[in-house]
Tab-separated table of C-alpha atoms in Angstrom:
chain	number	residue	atom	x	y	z
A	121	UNK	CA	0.000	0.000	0.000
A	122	UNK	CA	3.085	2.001	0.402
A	123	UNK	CA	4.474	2.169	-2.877
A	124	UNK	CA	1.277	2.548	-4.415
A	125	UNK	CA	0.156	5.565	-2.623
A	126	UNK	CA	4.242	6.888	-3.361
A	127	UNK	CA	4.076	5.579	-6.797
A	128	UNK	CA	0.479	8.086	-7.171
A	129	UNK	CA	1.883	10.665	-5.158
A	130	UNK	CA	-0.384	10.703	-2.529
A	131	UNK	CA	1.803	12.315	0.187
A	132	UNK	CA	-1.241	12.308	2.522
A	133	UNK	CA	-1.770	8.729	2.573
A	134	UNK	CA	1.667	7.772	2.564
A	135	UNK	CA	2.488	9.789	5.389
A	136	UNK	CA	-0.952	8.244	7.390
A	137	UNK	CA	0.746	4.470	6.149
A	138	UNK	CA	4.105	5.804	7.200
A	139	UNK	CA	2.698	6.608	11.037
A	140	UNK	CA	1.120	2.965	11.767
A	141	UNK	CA	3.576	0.528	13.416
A	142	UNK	CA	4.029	-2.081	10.794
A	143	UNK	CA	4.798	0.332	8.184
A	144	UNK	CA	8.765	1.485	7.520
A	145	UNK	CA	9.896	3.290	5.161
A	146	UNK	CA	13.113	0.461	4.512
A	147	UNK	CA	10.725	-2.343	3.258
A	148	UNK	CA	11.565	-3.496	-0.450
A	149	UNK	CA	8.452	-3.993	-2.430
A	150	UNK	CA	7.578	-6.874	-4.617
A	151	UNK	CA	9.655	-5.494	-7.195
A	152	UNK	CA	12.666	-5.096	-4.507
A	153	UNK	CA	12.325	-1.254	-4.744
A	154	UNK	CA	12.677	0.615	-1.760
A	155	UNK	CA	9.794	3.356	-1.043
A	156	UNK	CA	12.240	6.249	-1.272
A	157	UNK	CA	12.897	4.783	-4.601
A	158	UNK	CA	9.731	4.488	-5.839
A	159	UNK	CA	8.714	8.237	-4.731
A	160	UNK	CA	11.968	9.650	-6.919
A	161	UNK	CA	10.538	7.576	-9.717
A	162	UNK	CA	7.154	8.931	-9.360
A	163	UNK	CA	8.678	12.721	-9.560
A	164	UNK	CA	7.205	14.048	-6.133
A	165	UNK	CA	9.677	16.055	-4.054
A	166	UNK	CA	7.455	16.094	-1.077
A	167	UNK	CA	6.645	12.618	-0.826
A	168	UNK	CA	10.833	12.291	-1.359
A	169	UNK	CA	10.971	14.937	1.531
A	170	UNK	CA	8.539	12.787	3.990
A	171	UNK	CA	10.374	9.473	3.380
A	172	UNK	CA	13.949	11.071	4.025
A	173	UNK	CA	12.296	12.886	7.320
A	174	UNK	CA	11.375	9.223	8.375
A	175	UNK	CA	14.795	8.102	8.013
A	176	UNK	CA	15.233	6.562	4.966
A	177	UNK	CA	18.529	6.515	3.654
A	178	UNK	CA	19.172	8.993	0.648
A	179	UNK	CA	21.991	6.000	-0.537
A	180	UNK	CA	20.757	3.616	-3.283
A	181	UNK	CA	18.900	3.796	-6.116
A	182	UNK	CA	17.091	6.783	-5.202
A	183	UNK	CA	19.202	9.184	-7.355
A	184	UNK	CA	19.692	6.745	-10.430
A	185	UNK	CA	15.641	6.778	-10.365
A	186	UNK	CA	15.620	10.429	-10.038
A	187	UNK	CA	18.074	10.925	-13.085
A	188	UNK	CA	16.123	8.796	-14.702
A	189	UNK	CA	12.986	10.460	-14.977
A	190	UNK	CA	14.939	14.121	-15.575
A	191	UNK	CA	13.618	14.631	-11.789
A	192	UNK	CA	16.172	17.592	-11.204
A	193	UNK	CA	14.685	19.069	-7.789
A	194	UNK	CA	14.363	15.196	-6.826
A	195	UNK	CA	18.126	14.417	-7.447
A	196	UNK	CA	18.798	17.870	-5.819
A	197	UNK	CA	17.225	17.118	-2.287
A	198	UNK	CA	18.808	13.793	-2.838
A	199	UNK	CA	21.997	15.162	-3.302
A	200	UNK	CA	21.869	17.924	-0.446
A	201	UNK	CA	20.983	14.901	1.746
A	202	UNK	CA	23.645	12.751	1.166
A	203	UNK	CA	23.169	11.019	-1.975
A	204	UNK	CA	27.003	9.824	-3.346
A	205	UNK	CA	27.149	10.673	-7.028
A	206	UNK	CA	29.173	8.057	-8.300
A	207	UNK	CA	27.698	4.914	-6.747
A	208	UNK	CA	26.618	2.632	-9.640
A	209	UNK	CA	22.710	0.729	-9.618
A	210	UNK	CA	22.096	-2.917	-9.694
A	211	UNK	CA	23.005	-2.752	-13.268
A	212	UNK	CA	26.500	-1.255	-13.000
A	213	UNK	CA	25.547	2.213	-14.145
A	214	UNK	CA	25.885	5.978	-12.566
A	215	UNK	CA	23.416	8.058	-12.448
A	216	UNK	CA	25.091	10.072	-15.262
A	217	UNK	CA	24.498	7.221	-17.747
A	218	UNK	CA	21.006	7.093	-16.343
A	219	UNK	CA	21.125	10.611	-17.002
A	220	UNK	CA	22.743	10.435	-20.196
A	221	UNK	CA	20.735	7.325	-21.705
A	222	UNK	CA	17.253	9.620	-20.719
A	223	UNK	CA	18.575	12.298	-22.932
A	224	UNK	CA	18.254	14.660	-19.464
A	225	UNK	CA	21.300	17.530	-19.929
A	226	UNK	CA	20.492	19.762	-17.335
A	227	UNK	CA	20.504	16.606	-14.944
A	228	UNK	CA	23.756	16.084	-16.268
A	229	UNK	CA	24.831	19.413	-15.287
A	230	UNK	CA	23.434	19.030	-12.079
A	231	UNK	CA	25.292	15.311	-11.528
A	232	UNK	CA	28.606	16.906	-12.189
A	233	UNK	CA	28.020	19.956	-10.453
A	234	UNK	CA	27.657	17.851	-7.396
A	235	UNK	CA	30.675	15.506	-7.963
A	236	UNK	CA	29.957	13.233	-10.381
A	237	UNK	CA	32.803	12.350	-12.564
A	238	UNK	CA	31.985	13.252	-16.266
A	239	UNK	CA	33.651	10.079	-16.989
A	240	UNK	CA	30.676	7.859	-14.993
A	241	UNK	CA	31.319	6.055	-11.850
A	242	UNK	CA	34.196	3.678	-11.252
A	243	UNK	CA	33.831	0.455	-12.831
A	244	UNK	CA	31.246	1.528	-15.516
A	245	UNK	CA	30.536	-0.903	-18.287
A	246	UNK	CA	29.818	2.005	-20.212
A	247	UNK	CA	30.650	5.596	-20.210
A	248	UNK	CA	28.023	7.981	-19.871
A	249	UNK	CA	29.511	9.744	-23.503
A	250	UNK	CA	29.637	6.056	-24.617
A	251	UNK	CA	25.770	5.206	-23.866
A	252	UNK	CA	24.869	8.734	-25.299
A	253	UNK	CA	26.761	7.852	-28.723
A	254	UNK	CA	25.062	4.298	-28.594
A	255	UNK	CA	22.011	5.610	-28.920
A	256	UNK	CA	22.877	8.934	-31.060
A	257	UNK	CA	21.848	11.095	-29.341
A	258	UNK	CA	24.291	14.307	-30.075
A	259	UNK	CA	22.337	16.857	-27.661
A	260	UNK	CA	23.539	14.915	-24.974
A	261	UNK	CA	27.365	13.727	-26.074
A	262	UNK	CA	27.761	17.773	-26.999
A	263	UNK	CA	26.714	18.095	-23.218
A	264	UNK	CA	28.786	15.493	-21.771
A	265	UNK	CA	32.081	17.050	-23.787
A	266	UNK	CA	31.365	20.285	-22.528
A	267	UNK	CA	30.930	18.687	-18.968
A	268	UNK	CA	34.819	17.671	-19.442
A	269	UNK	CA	33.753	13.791	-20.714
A	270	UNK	CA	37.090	12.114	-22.504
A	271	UNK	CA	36.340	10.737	-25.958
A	272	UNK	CA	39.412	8.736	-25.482
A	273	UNK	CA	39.061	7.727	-21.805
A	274	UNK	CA	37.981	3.878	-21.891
A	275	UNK	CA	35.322	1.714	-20.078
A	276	UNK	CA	35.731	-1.305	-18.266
A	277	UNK	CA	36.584	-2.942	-21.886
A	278	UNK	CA	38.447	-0.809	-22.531
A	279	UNK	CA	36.481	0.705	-25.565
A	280	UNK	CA	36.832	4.181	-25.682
A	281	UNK	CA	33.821	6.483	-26.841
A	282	UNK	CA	35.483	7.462	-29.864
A	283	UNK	CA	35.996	3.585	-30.848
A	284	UNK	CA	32.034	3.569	-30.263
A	285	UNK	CA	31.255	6.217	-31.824
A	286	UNK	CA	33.719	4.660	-35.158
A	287	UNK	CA	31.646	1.081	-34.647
A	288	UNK	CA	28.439	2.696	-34.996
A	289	UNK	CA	29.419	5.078	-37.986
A	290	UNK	CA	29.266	8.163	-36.524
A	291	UNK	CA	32.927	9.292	-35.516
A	292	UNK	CA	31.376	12.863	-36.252
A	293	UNK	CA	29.498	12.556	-32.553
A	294	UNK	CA	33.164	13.368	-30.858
A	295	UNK	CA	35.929	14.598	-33.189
């Protein structure tokens, strides 16, 4: 009943769940989401706000959801409270390539105004610059080059974004 009422935004009923005993705002739903989660997918600030005043932990996925959806005053709060930039989701990505892959530049700028690496996170399969050419989408490699992105700086293959953007036939993304 949680997540739903987060998922709708219905701040009053999630705060009225959140006050009865067997409620927390740490259970994982079905979908092993946690509720803070599920409220940065669902774009509301304030029912972000209530969960993080009831302790929830501003660690996780919360931001990677955020950047998803182009949620900038989400990822802000989340950020402000805590949030490391760099940490990489369940699938090995930052929240810059979930940033980058959603076509979302001005979460980008916010990401790496708060400390993310233009590079991605540590250990990243792929490069934020390397997802954006992937899917050619020039807005956003244009925005991750100004950002201070390497074309030549590799991922955990080793493939730089410039060899991606040469295997998809579009070398004219970075040079």
């Amino acid at each position: 009943a949680l997540t739903s009422a987060l998922a709708e935004s219905e701040v009053e009923v999630a705060a009225w769940l959140l006050s009865q005993p067997q409620v927390s705002s740490h259970l994982l739903d079905s979908e092993g989401r946690t509720p803070l989660e599920v409220a940065a997918t669902s774009g509301s600030r304030e029912s972000v706000e209530l969960l993080l005043e009831q302790g929830a932990s501003p660690q996780g996925g919360a931001l990677h959801r955020a950047a998803e959806g182009g949620h900038w005053a989400i990822a802000e709060c989340l950020l402000e409270r805590g949030a490391e930039p760099d940490t990489l989701d369940s699938e090995g990505r930052s929240a810059l390539s979930v940033a980058a892959q959603g076509g979302h530049c001005p979460m980008l700028e916010l990401l790496v105004s708060r400390g993310c690496s233009p590079g991605g996170g540590p250990g990243e399969e792929v490069s934020p610059l390397g997802h954006a050419i992937l899917q050619g989408m020039e807005e956003v490699v244009t925005c991750l080059l100004e950002l201070g992105a390497s074309p030549n700086q590799g991922d955990s293959s080793g493939r730089s974004a410039l060899d991606l953007a040469v295997y998809t036939g579009l070398p004219g993304l970075v040079t």
